[in-house]
Short mmCIF file of C-alpha atoms and ligand atoms in Angstrom, two decimals:
data_model
loop_
_atom_site.label_atom_id
_atom_site.label_comp_id
_atom_site.label_asym_id
_atom_site.label_seq_id
_atom_site.Cartn_x
_atom_site.Cartn_y
_atom_site.Cartn_z
CA MET A 1 256.89 48.96 -74.60
CA GLN A 2 259.64 48.62 -72.00
CA TYR A 3 259.18 47.56 -68.37
CA VAL A 4 260.89 49.14 -65.38
CA SER A 5 261.33 47.82 -61.84
CA THR A 6 259.37 49.25 -58.88
CA ARG A 7 262.75 49.46 -57.12
CA GLY A 8 264.36 51.54 -59.84
CA ARG A 9 267.65 49.68 -60.23
CA ALA A 10 267.08 46.99 -62.87
CA PRO A 11 267.64 47.35 -66.62
CA GLY A 12 264.48 47.68 -68.72
CA VAL A 13 263.07 44.58 -70.43
CA ASP A 14 260.33 44.03 -73.00
CA PHE A 15 257.10 42.08 -72.46
CA ALA A 16 258.68 38.73 -73.35
CA GLY A 17 261.46 39.59 -70.89
CA THR A 18 258.97 40.04 -68.05
CA ILE A 19 257.63 36.52 -68.64
CA VAL A 20 260.98 34.75 -68.58
CA THR A 21 262.42 36.85 -65.74
CA GLY A 22 259.49 37.08 -63.28
CA LEU A 23 261.01 39.14 -60.49
CA ALA A 24 263.33 42.01 -61.48
CA PRO A 25 266.98 41.46 -60.47
CA ASP A 26 266.84 44.33 -57.93
CA GLY A 27 264.01 42.52 -56.09
CA GLY A 28 261.30 44.78 -57.53
CA LEU A 29 258.30 44.06 -59.74
CA TYR A 30 258.09 44.97 -63.41
CA MET A 31 255.76 47.78 -64.49
CA PRO A 32 255.12 49.30 -67.92
CA GLU A 33 257.29 52.41 -68.35
CA SER A 34 254.10 54.36 -69.14
CA TRP A 35 250.39 53.53 -69.11
CA PRO A 36 248.76 53.12 -72.52
CA ASP A 37 245.38 54.72 -73.24
CA LEU A 38 243.37 51.48 -73.08
CA ALA A 39 239.98 53.09 -73.71
CA GLY A 40 241.45 54.52 -76.92
CA THR A 41 242.11 51.01 -78.29
CA GLY A 42 238.38 50.50 -78.85
CA ALA A 43 238.37 47.64 -76.34
CA LEU A 44 235.09 48.88 -74.85
CA ASP A 45 233.21 48.55 -78.14
CA ARG A 46 230.11 46.42 -77.91
CA GLY A 47 230.04 43.48 -80.27
CA LEU A 48 233.62 42.37 -79.62
CA ASP A 49 234.08 38.85 -78.32
CA TYR A 50 236.39 38.14 -75.40
CA ALA A 51 239.40 37.30 -77.57
CA GLY A 52 238.94 40.37 -79.77
CA ARG A 53 238.81 42.59 -76.71
CA ALA A 54 241.90 40.92 -75.21
CA VAL A 55 243.89 41.48 -78.42
CA ARG A 56 243.10 45.22 -78.43
CA LEU A 57 244.03 45.58 -74.76
CA LEU A 58 247.19 43.49 -74.74
CA THR A 59 248.74 44.74 -77.98
CA PRO A 60 249.96 48.06 -76.48
CA PHE A 61 251.60 46.16 -73.61
CA ILE A 62 253.32 43.65 -75.90
CA GLY A 63 254.44 45.96 -78.72
CA SER A 64 256.78 44.15 -81.08
CA SER A 65 258.28 41.82 -78.47
CA LEU A 66 256.43 38.71 -79.68
CA PRO A 67 256.04 37.22 -83.17
CA GLU A 68 253.32 38.62 -85.45
CA GLY A 69 249.90 37.20 -84.55
CA ALA A 70 251.03 35.72 -81.21
CA VAL A 71 248.53 37.59 -79.07
CA GLU A 72 245.65 36.78 -81.43
CA ARG A 73 246.50 33.06 -81.36
CA ALA A 74 246.84 33.11 -77.57
CA ALA A 75 243.56 34.94 -77.00
CA ARG A 76 241.64 32.64 -79.36
CA GLN A 77 243.03 29.60 -77.54
CA VAL A 78 241.93 30.94 -74.15
CA GLN A 79 238.44 31.58 -75.46
CA ALA A 80 238.23 28.08 -76.96
CA ARG A 81 239.16 26.43 -73.66
CA PHE A 82 236.42 28.16 -71.65
CA HIS A 83 233.08 26.50 -71.00
CA HIS A 84 231.00 29.63 -71.53
CA PRO A 85 230.58 31.49 -74.84
CA GLU A 86 231.10 34.88 -73.16
CA VAL A 87 234.13 33.54 -71.22
CA ALA A 88 233.48 35.91 -68.28
CA PRO A 89 229.71 36.59 -68.09
CA LEU A 90 228.27 39.40 -65.98
CA VAL A 91 225.12 38.41 -64.06
CA GLU A 92 222.79 40.72 -62.11
CA ILE A 93 221.75 38.82 -58.97
CA GLU A 94 219.82 41.62 -57.26
CA GLU A 95 218.98 45.10 -58.46
CA GLY A 96 222.27 46.92 -59.10
CA LEU A 97 224.37 44.04 -57.70
CA PHE A 98 226.35 42.04 -60.26
CA LEU A 99 228.63 39.00 -60.18
CA LEU A 100 231.40 38.80 -62.75
CA GLU A 101 231.79 35.03 -63.23
CA LEU A 102 235.44 34.17 -63.75
CA PHE A 103 235.31 30.42 -63.08
CA HIS A 104 234.30 28.89 -66.40
CA GLY A 105 237.86 27.83 -67.27
CA PRO A 106 239.52 24.40 -67.21
CA THR A 107 240.37 24.46 -63.47
CA ALA A 108 237.29 26.46 -62.40
CA ALA A 109 239.09 29.45 -60.84
CA PHE A 110 239.82 32.90 -62.23
CA LYS A 111 243.55 32.16 -62.44
CA ASP A 112 242.86 30.22 -65.66
CA LEU A 113 242.11 33.45 -67.54
CA ALA A 114 245.63 34.82 -67.24
CA MET A 115 247.54 31.55 -66.90
CA GLN A 116 246.24 30.08 -70.17
CA LEU A 117 247.19 33.28 -71.94
CA VAL A 118 250.66 33.42 -70.38
CA ALA A 119 251.34 29.79 -71.34
CA SER A 120 250.63 30.52 -75.01
CA LEU A 121 252.58 33.78 -75.00
CA ALA A 122 255.55 32.17 -73.22
CA THR A 123 255.66 29.37 -75.79
CA GLU A 124 255.61 31.92 -78.63
CA ALA A 125 258.39 33.97 -76.99
CA LEU A 126 260.61 30.90 -76.48
CA LYS A 127 260.07 29.63 -80.01
CA ALA A 128 261.29 33.00 -81.29
CA THR A 129 264.47 33.01 -79.19
CA GLY A 130 265.18 29.27 -79.14
CA GLU A 131 265.43 29.32 -75.34
CA ARG A 132 264.09 26.86 -72.80
CA LEU A 133 262.32 27.89 -69.60
CA LEU A 134 262.08 26.31 -66.17
CA LEU A 135 259.10 27.69 -64.27
CA LEU A 136 258.71 27.34 -60.53
CA THR A 137 255.62 28.01 -58.54
CA ALA A 138 254.55 27.68 -54.93
CA THR A 139 250.86 27.10 -54.44
CA SER A 140 248.19 26.77 -51.81
CA GLY A 141 246.03 25.13 -54.49
CA ASP A 142 244.54 27.28 -57.25
CA THR A 143 247.71 28.73 -58.83
CA GLY A 144 249.29 25.29 -59.14
CA ALA A 145 246.17 23.77 -60.70
CA ALA A 146 245.88 26.62 -63.23
CA ALA A 147 249.61 26.49 -64.06
CA VAL A 148 249.70 22.71 -64.53
CA ASN A 149 246.66 22.79 -66.78
CA ALA A 150 248.02 25.69 -68.83
CA PHE A 151 251.60 24.43 -69.24
CA ALA A 152 251.04 20.64 -69.50
CA GLY A 153 252.68 19.54 -72.74
CA ALA A 154 253.99 23.04 -73.57
CA ASP A 155 257.05 23.07 -75.85
CA ARG A 156 260.25 24.42 -74.31
CA VAL A 157 258.77 24.78 -70.80
CA GLU A 158 259.28 22.63 -67.72
CA LEU A 159 257.09 23.38 -64.73
CA VAL A 160 257.81 22.55 -61.09
CA VAL A 161 254.97 23.06 -58.60
CA LEU A 162 255.52 22.97 -54.85
CA HIS A 163 252.44 22.40 -52.71
CA PRO A 164 252.29 21.71 -48.96
CA LEU A 165 251.76 17.96 -48.43
CA GLY A 166 248.26 17.20 -47.11
CA ARG A 167 247.25 20.88 -47.00
CA VAL A 168 245.51 21.42 -50.33
CA SER A 169 241.97 20.20 -50.99
CA PRO A 170 241.62 16.81 -52.75
CA VAL A 171 240.13 18.47 -55.85
CA GLN A 172 243.01 20.93 -56.00
CA ARG A 173 245.61 18.15 -55.59
CA LEU A 174 244.04 15.95 -58.26
CA GLN A 175 243.97 18.84 -60.73
CA MET A 176 247.73 19.18 -60.34
CA THR A 177 248.75 15.52 -60.21
CA THR A 178 246.65 13.73 -62.84
CA THR A 179 247.59 15.38 -66.14
CA GLY A 180 250.23 12.76 -66.97
CA ALA A 181 252.29 15.51 -68.65
CA SER A 182 256.02 14.70 -68.77
CA ASN A 183 257.06 18.38 -68.48
CA VAL A 184 255.38 18.84 -65.07
CA LEU A 185 256.88 17.88 -61.70
CA ASN A 186 254.69 18.05 -58.58
CA LEU A 187 256.56 18.21 -55.30
CA ALA A 188 254.57 17.77 -52.08
CA VAL A 189 256.60 19.57 -49.43
CA ARG A 190 256.52 18.32 -45.85
CA GLY A 191 255.71 21.79 -44.51
CA ASP A 192 253.31 24.66 -45.07
CA PHE A 193 252.72 27.16 -47.90
CA ASP A 194 255.27 29.60 -46.47
CA ASP A 195 257.90 26.81 -46.67
CA CYS A 196 256.98 26.33 -50.34
CA GLN A 197 257.38 30.05 -51.06
CA ARG A 198 260.70 30.19 -49.22
CA LEU A 199 261.98 27.18 -51.20
CA VAL A 200 260.95 28.74 -54.53
CA LYS A 201 262.82 31.94 -53.63
CA GLY A 202 265.88 29.86 -52.70
CA LEU A 203 265.69 27.88 -55.94
CA LEU A 204 265.35 31.02 -58.07
CA ALA A 205 268.61 32.28 -56.58
CA ASP A 206 270.48 28.94 -56.89
CA PRO A 207 272.99 28.79 -59.77
CA ARG A 208 272.90 24.96 -59.85
CA LEU A 209 269.36 24.98 -61.22
CA ALA A 210 269.56 26.90 -64.50
CA ASN A 211 271.73 24.53 -66.57
CA GLY A 212 271.35 26.61 -69.74
CA ARG A 213 267.66 27.37 -69.23
CA ARG A 214 265.88 30.55 -68.21
CA VAL A 215 264.39 30.20 -64.73
CA SER A 216 261.30 32.18 -63.74
CA SER A 217 258.12 32.01 -61.69
CA VAL A 218 254.44 32.20 -62.65
CA ASN A 219 253.21 33.52 -59.32
CA SER A 220 251.19 36.73 -59.59
CA ILE A 221 254.30 38.89 -59.36
CA ASN A 222 254.74 38.03 -63.06
CA TRP A 223 253.61 41.07 -65.06
CA ALA A 224 252.09 39.02 -67.88
CA ARG A 225 249.62 37.45 -65.44
CA LEU A 226 248.37 40.86 -64.36
CA ALA A 227 248.06 42.02 -67.97
CA GLY A 228 246.02 38.89 -68.70
CA GLN A 229 243.48 39.93 -66.06
CA ILE A 230 242.65 43.32 -67.59
CA PRO A 231 240.36 42.01 -70.39
CA TYR A 232 237.58 40.81 -68.09
CA TYR A 233 237.31 44.23 -66.46
CA ALA A 234 236.90 45.67 -69.95
CA ALA A 235 234.33 43.03 -70.92
CA ALA A 236 232.24 43.86 -67.84
CA ALA A 237 232.64 47.64 -68.25
CA SER A 238 231.49 47.34 -71.85
CA ALA A 239 228.46 45.24 -70.88
CA LEU A 240 227.46 47.71 -68.13
CA GLY A 241 228.06 50.86 -70.14
CA ARG A 242 228.28 53.08 -67.03
CA LEU A 243 230.62 53.64 -64.10
CA ALA A 244 230.63 50.95 -61.43
CA THR A 245 232.15 50.13 -58.08
CA TRP A 246 234.32 47.01 -58.38
CA VAL A 247 234.76 44.71 -55.38
CA VAL A 248 237.67 42.29 -55.69
CA PRO A 249 238.28 39.34 -53.32
CA THR A 250 241.94 39.88 -52.51
CA GLY A 251 244.92 37.79 -51.43
CA ASN A 252 248.15 38.74 -53.19
CA PHE A 253 246.51 41.86 -54.69
CA GLY A 254 247.14 40.73 -58.29
CA ASP A 255 243.52 40.75 -59.41
CA ALA A 256 242.83 44.07 -57.67
CA PHE A 257 245.92 45.61 -59.25
CA ALA A 258 244.72 44.52 -62.68
CA GLY A 259 241.50 46.40 -61.87
CA TRP A 260 243.57 49.43 -60.94
CA ALA A 261 245.44 49.16 -64.27
CA ALA A 262 242.12 48.94 -66.14
CA ARG A 263 241.00 52.13 -64.44
CA ARG A 264 244.36 53.84 -65.06
CA GLY A 265 243.95 53.05 -68.76
CA GLY A 266 240.54 54.77 -68.74
CA LEU A 267 238.38 51.64 -69.06
CA ASP A 268 236.24 52.48 -66.04
CA PRO A 269 237.14 55.35 -63.74
CA GLY A 270 234.65 54.10 -61.11
CA SER A 271 235.93 53.01 -57.71
CA LEU A 272 237.79 49.95 -56.52
CA VAL A 273 237.37 48.04 -53.25
CA ALA A 274 239.67 45.21 -52.12
CA ALA A 275 237.87 42.71 -49.87
CA THR A 276 240.09 40.49 -47.72
CA ASN A 277 239.34 37.72 -45.25
CA ARG A 278 240.72 37.98 -41.71
CA ASN A 279 244.24 38.07 -43.18
CA ASP A 280 243.86 41.82 -43.35
CA ALA A 281 247.33 43.44 -43.48
CA LEU A 282 246.18 45.62 -46.39
CA VAL A 283 243.05 46.83 -44.59
CA ARG A 284 245.01 47.68 -41.46
CA ALA A 285 247.63 49.52 -43.53
CA LEU A 286 245.00 51.78 -45.11
CA ASP A 287 243.13 52.27 -41.81
CA THR A 288 246.09 52.94 -39.52
CA GLY A 289 249.07 53.73 -41.77
CA VAL A 290 251.03 50.78 -40.35
CA TYR A 291 251.81 47.97 -42.80
CA ALA A 292 252.66 44.97 -40.65
CA ARG A 293 253.11 41.29 -41.38
CA ALA A 294 251.22 38.84 -39.19
CA ALA A 295 251.18 35.03 -39.34
CA ALA A 296 248.63 33.91 -41.97
CA ARG A 297 245.52 32.46 -40.33
CA PRO A 298 243.58 29.70 -42.09
CA THR A 299 240.14 30.63 -43.47
CA ALA A 300 237.45 29.16 -45.72
CA SER A 301 238.71 31.41 -48.55
CA VAL A 302 242.09 29.62 -48.59
CA SER A 303 243.38 31.21 -51.78
CA MET A 304 243.35 34.57 -49.99
CA ASP A 305 245.31 33.44 -46.93
CA VAL A 306 248.21 35.77 -47.69
CA GLN A 307 250.01 37.70 -44.99
CA ALA A 308 251.81 40.33 -47.08
CA PRO A 309 250.33 40.89 -50.56
CA SER A 310 253.25 41.08 -53.03
CA ASN A 311 251.49 43.30 -55.55
CA PHE A 312 250.84 46.04 -52.98
CA GLU A 313 254.34 47.21 -53.95
CA ARG A 314 253.01 48.09 -57.40
CA LEU A 315 250.31 50.34 -55.96
CA VAL A 316 252.80 52.04 -53.65
CA PHE A 317 255.11 52.72 -56.62
CA GLU A 318 252.24 54.40 -58.47
CA ALA A 319 250.85 56.29 -55.48
CA TRP A 320 254.33 57.71 -54.91
CA GLY A 321 254.54 59.05 -58.44
CA ARG A 322 256.74 56.10 -59.57
CA ASP A 323 259.57 56.87 -57.17
CA GLY A 324 261.70 53.68 -57.27
CA GLU A 325 264.13 54.83 -54.58
CA ARG A 326 261.44 55.47 -51.96
CA THR A 327 259.59 52.29 -52.94
CA ARG A 328 262.78 50.26 -52.55
CA ASP A 329 263.58 51.74 -49.14
CA LEU A 330 260.06 51.04 -47.88
CA PHE A 331 259.91 47.39 -49.02
CA GLU A 332 263.47 46.60 -47.95
CA ALA A 333 262.58 47.94 -44.50
CA PHE A 334 259.40 45.86 -44.55
CA ALA A 335 261.34 42.70 -45.49
CA ARG A 336 263.82 43.37 -42.69
CA ASP A 337 261.50 44.52 -39.90
CA GLY A 338 258.14 42.99 -40.83
CA GLU A 339 256.52 46.37 -40.22
CA VAL A 340 256.70 49.87 -41.70
CA VAL A 341 254.88 53.14 -41.09
CA LEU A 342 253.51 54.57 -44.34
CA PRO A 343 254.44 58.25 -44.66
CA ALA A 344 251.43 60.63 -44.66
CA ASP A 345 251.78 61.64 -48.34
CA LEU A 346 251.82 57.98 -49.39
CA LEU A 347 248.88 57.03 -47.19
CA SER A 348 246.62 59.77 -48.51
CA ALA A 349 247.60 58.95 -52.11
CA LEU A 350 246.84 55.25 -51.53
CA ARG A 351 243.46 56.10 -50.01
CA ARG A 352 242.56 58.03 -53.16
CA GLU A 353 243.26 54.96 -55.29
CA ILE A 354 241.52 52.18 -53.40
CA SER A 355 239.60 51.25 -50.28
CA ALA A 356 239.77 47.94 -48.45
CA VAL A 357 237.53 46.00 -46.07
CA ALA A 358 238.03 42.78 -44.12
CA VAL A 359 235.29 40.14 -43.88
CA SER A 360 235.14 37.64 -41.01
CA GLU A 361 234.63 33.89 -41.25
CA ALA A 362 231.14 34.18 -39.75
CA GLU A 363 230.20 36.88 -42.27
CA THR A 364 231.53 34.73 -45.13
CA ALA A 365 229.45 31.70 -44.10
CA ALA A 366 226.37 33.90 -43.54
CA GLU A 367 226.81 35.42 -47.01
CA ILE A 368 226.91 31.98 -48.66
CA ALA A 369 223.64 31.12 -46.87
CA ARG A 370 222.01 34.49 -47.59
CA THR A 371 222.86 34.49 -51.30
CA HIS A 372 221.55 30.94 -51.64
CA ALA A 373 218.31 31.78 -49.82
CA ALA A 374 217.73 34.97 -51.81
CA THR A 375 218.81 33.87 -55.29
CA GLY A 376 219.20 30.06 -55.31
CA ARG A 377 222.84 30.54 -56.25
CA VAL A 378 225.74 28.76 -54.54
CA VAL A 379 228.88 30.89 -54.30
CA CYS A 380 232.40 29.94 -53.25
CA PRO A 381 233.86 31.43 -50.04
CA HIS A 382 236.12 33.88 -51.97
CA THR A 383 233.12 35.19 -53.89
CA ALA A 384 231.18 35.43 -50.61
CA VAL A 385 233.88 37.69 -49.13
CA ALA A 386 233.46 40.07 -52.07
CA LEU A 387 229.66 39.87 -52.00
CA HIS A 388 229.50 40.64 -48.30
CA ALA A 389 231.66 43.74 -48.86
CA ALA A 390 229.61 44.68 -51.93
CA ARG A 391 226.36 44.72 -49.95
CA GLN A 392 227.72 47.48 -47.68
CA ILE A 393 228.03 49.82 -50.67
CA ASP A 394 225.21 52.14 -51.79
CA ARG A 395 224.19 50.95 -55.25
CA ARG A 396 221.50 53.49 -56.08
CA ALA A 397 223.85 55.83 -57.96
CA ARG A 398 226.24 53.23 -59.35
CA PRO A 399 226.02 49.49 -59.86
CA VAL A 400 228.32 47.30 -57.76
CA VAL A 401 230.23 44.42 -59.37
CA ALA A 402 231.65 41.66 -57.17
CA LEU A 403 234.21 39.40 -58.84
CA SER A 404 233.29 35.71 -58.55
CA THR A 405 236.65 33.98 -58.60
CA ALA A 406 236.00 30.24 -58.21
CA HIS A 407 233.38 27.57 -58.72
CA PRO A 408 231.90 26.53 -55.34
CA ALA A 409 232.57 22.83 -56.03
CA LYS A 410 236.29 23.48 -55.51
CA PHE A 411 235.56 24.21 -51.84
CA PRO A 412 232.93 21.62 -50.85
CA GLU A 413 233.68 21.64 -47.09
CA ALA A 414 233.16 25.39 -46.68
CA VAL A 415 229.99 25.34 -48.75
CA ALA A 416 228.60 22.30 -46.91
CA ALA A 417 229.30 24.00 -43.57
CA ALA A 418 227.18 26.99 -44.63
CA LEU A 419 224.41 25.22 -46.59
CA GLY A 420 224.34 21.60 -45.44
CA PHE A 421 225.09 20.20 -48.90
CA SER A 422 228.01 20.12 -51.36
CA PRO A 423 227.61 21.67 -54.79
CA PRO A 424 227.79 19.28 -57.77
CA LEU A 425 231.04 19.22 -59.77
CA PRO A 426 231.08 21.12 -63.06
CA PRO A 427 232.05 18.98 -66.09
CA GLN A 428 235.66 20.14 -66.10
CA LEU A 429 236.20 18.81 -62.56
CA ALA A 430 234.42 15.48 -63.00
CA GLY A 431 236.29 12.17 -63.22
CA LEU A 432 239.55 13.43 -61.69
CA GLU A 433 239.67 10.72 -59.03
CA ASP A 434 239.68 7.99 -61.68
CA ARG A 435 242.99 9.12 -63.17
CA PRO A 436 246.45 7.99 -61.99
CA GLU A 437 248.17 10.52 -59.73
CA ARG A 438 251.84 11.49 -59.74
CA PHE A 439 253.63 13.56 -57.11
CA GLU A 440 256.78 13.28 -55.04
CA PRO A 441 256.86 14.01 -51.32
CA VAL A 442 260.02 15.95 -50.31
CA ASP A 443 261.45 17.45 -47.13
CA ALA A 444 261.21 21.23 -46.74
CA ALA A 445 264.95 21.68 -47.41
CA LEU A 446 266.57 23.37 -50.40
CA ASP A 447 268.99 20.51 -51.15
CA ALA A 448 266.23 17.88 -51.07
CA VAL A 449 264.07 19.90 -53.46
CA LEU A 450 266.98 20.68 -55.76
CA ALA A 451 267.93 16.99 -55.93
CA ALA A 452 264.35 16.04 -56.79
CA ILE A 453 264.29 18.55 -59.65
CA LEU A 454 267.71 17.75 -61.09
C1 LIG B 1 244.07 33.59 -56.08
C2 LIG B 1 242.63 33.75 -55.73
C3 LIG B 1 242.12 34.95 -55.18
C4 LIG B 1 243.00 36.13 -54.83
O1 LIG B 1 243.58 36.75 -55.94
P1 LIG B 1 244.87 37.70 -55.76
O2 LIG B 1 245.24 38.10 -57.12
O3 LIG B 1 245.92 36.82 -55.11
O4 LIG B 1 244.47 38.82 -54.88
C5 LIG B 1 240.76 35.05 -54.96
N1 LIG B 1 239.93 34.02 -55.22
C6 LIG B 1 240.39 32.85 -55.72
C7 LIG B 1 239.41 31.74 -55.96
C8 LIG B 1 241.73 32.66 -56.00
O5 LIG B 1 242.18 31.50 -56.50
#
């Protein structure tokens, strides 16, 4: 399987190439050159465990680009590191309303599912080629924690994580800074998340950094991360055994795009709803046809405070019949002007693929309280955004599945504000504050960050 860029001007690469390259050299995102028939792999069979299902689904995407057995070893390792035998259990909380629990991994957020897999696959790919890889990532909390946990101690990989100093939650910071791993560097940038993202982009383009290594990023633009999110849609579709409506709490649109890919591969042709917080550029784009960047506003669902979801470009590419030229023109105009009008043919095609709703801060808090009162369950603010959207959908004909993306104990302030108490820590988050921390504060300037890394 080869991968092409959404902007149509980059040479094709194989699966291993998408991991070590990240962003395509023409500025686009990698996509499989054609969509495999995922339902035809038998991945919906009942009786498969999570790893077995993941192997069937990922094999067509990987082809022969990794050593024999690599995907099996990676999938088994992911399963072994989860704290639930089903890995991603599906739970019916009210009649026809389900939560897909994705937070049983080592850092208690759904990003573990793909990140742990990518870490194993990257290590296998590098062993085969003899290369070394420097990975950079900007984080507002969850991505960094998942990446540090997954790559700590990995052979042939060095990981640099940039987080905004004083702006991630204490649990999130401790998850990144207490592993003691010598191949991980945590930089606390005196600035905000947008500064961190800007610095990562600058570093990726800086020739002084590479020094004989491959340099890439593990943000959700990386194709392998999206591929690693398809198996839980298949696990839930298999458990349900009938069409569903899937509601995905959305920031950078990576998780929702994985759901789209699952549907494209025939796993569940039901419908897909992206639920955002008040950072609602995607919702406004589908409502009005104007895709416009606005300053990100802080919310309780911090991991979804994204102003322009990177993976939206993948959906546009598909909705436009994979026209790289038109996709490139649109996103170059968006980068330049901060606003584009979506042509009518594109808008109607997008509306056939997905719908989107925005959920306010008051609705999110009320949903946490309502779910607790009705079911005794404590949900995190991201999950509450999806649940609130899910309740607006008629579930008599089809069940509705809301993705539950983090353990509530990662966001104690938001939960306490809604319920008056903080949820207890799950075992994988306990004891963090007793471990020694290591991070380096740096100024939000390219030269300062480069010097700290070198
Ligand atoms: C990252 C994250 C999201 C959003 O996922 P995207 O793929 O960026 O849309 C939702 N919930 C939690 C808890 C997250 O960490």
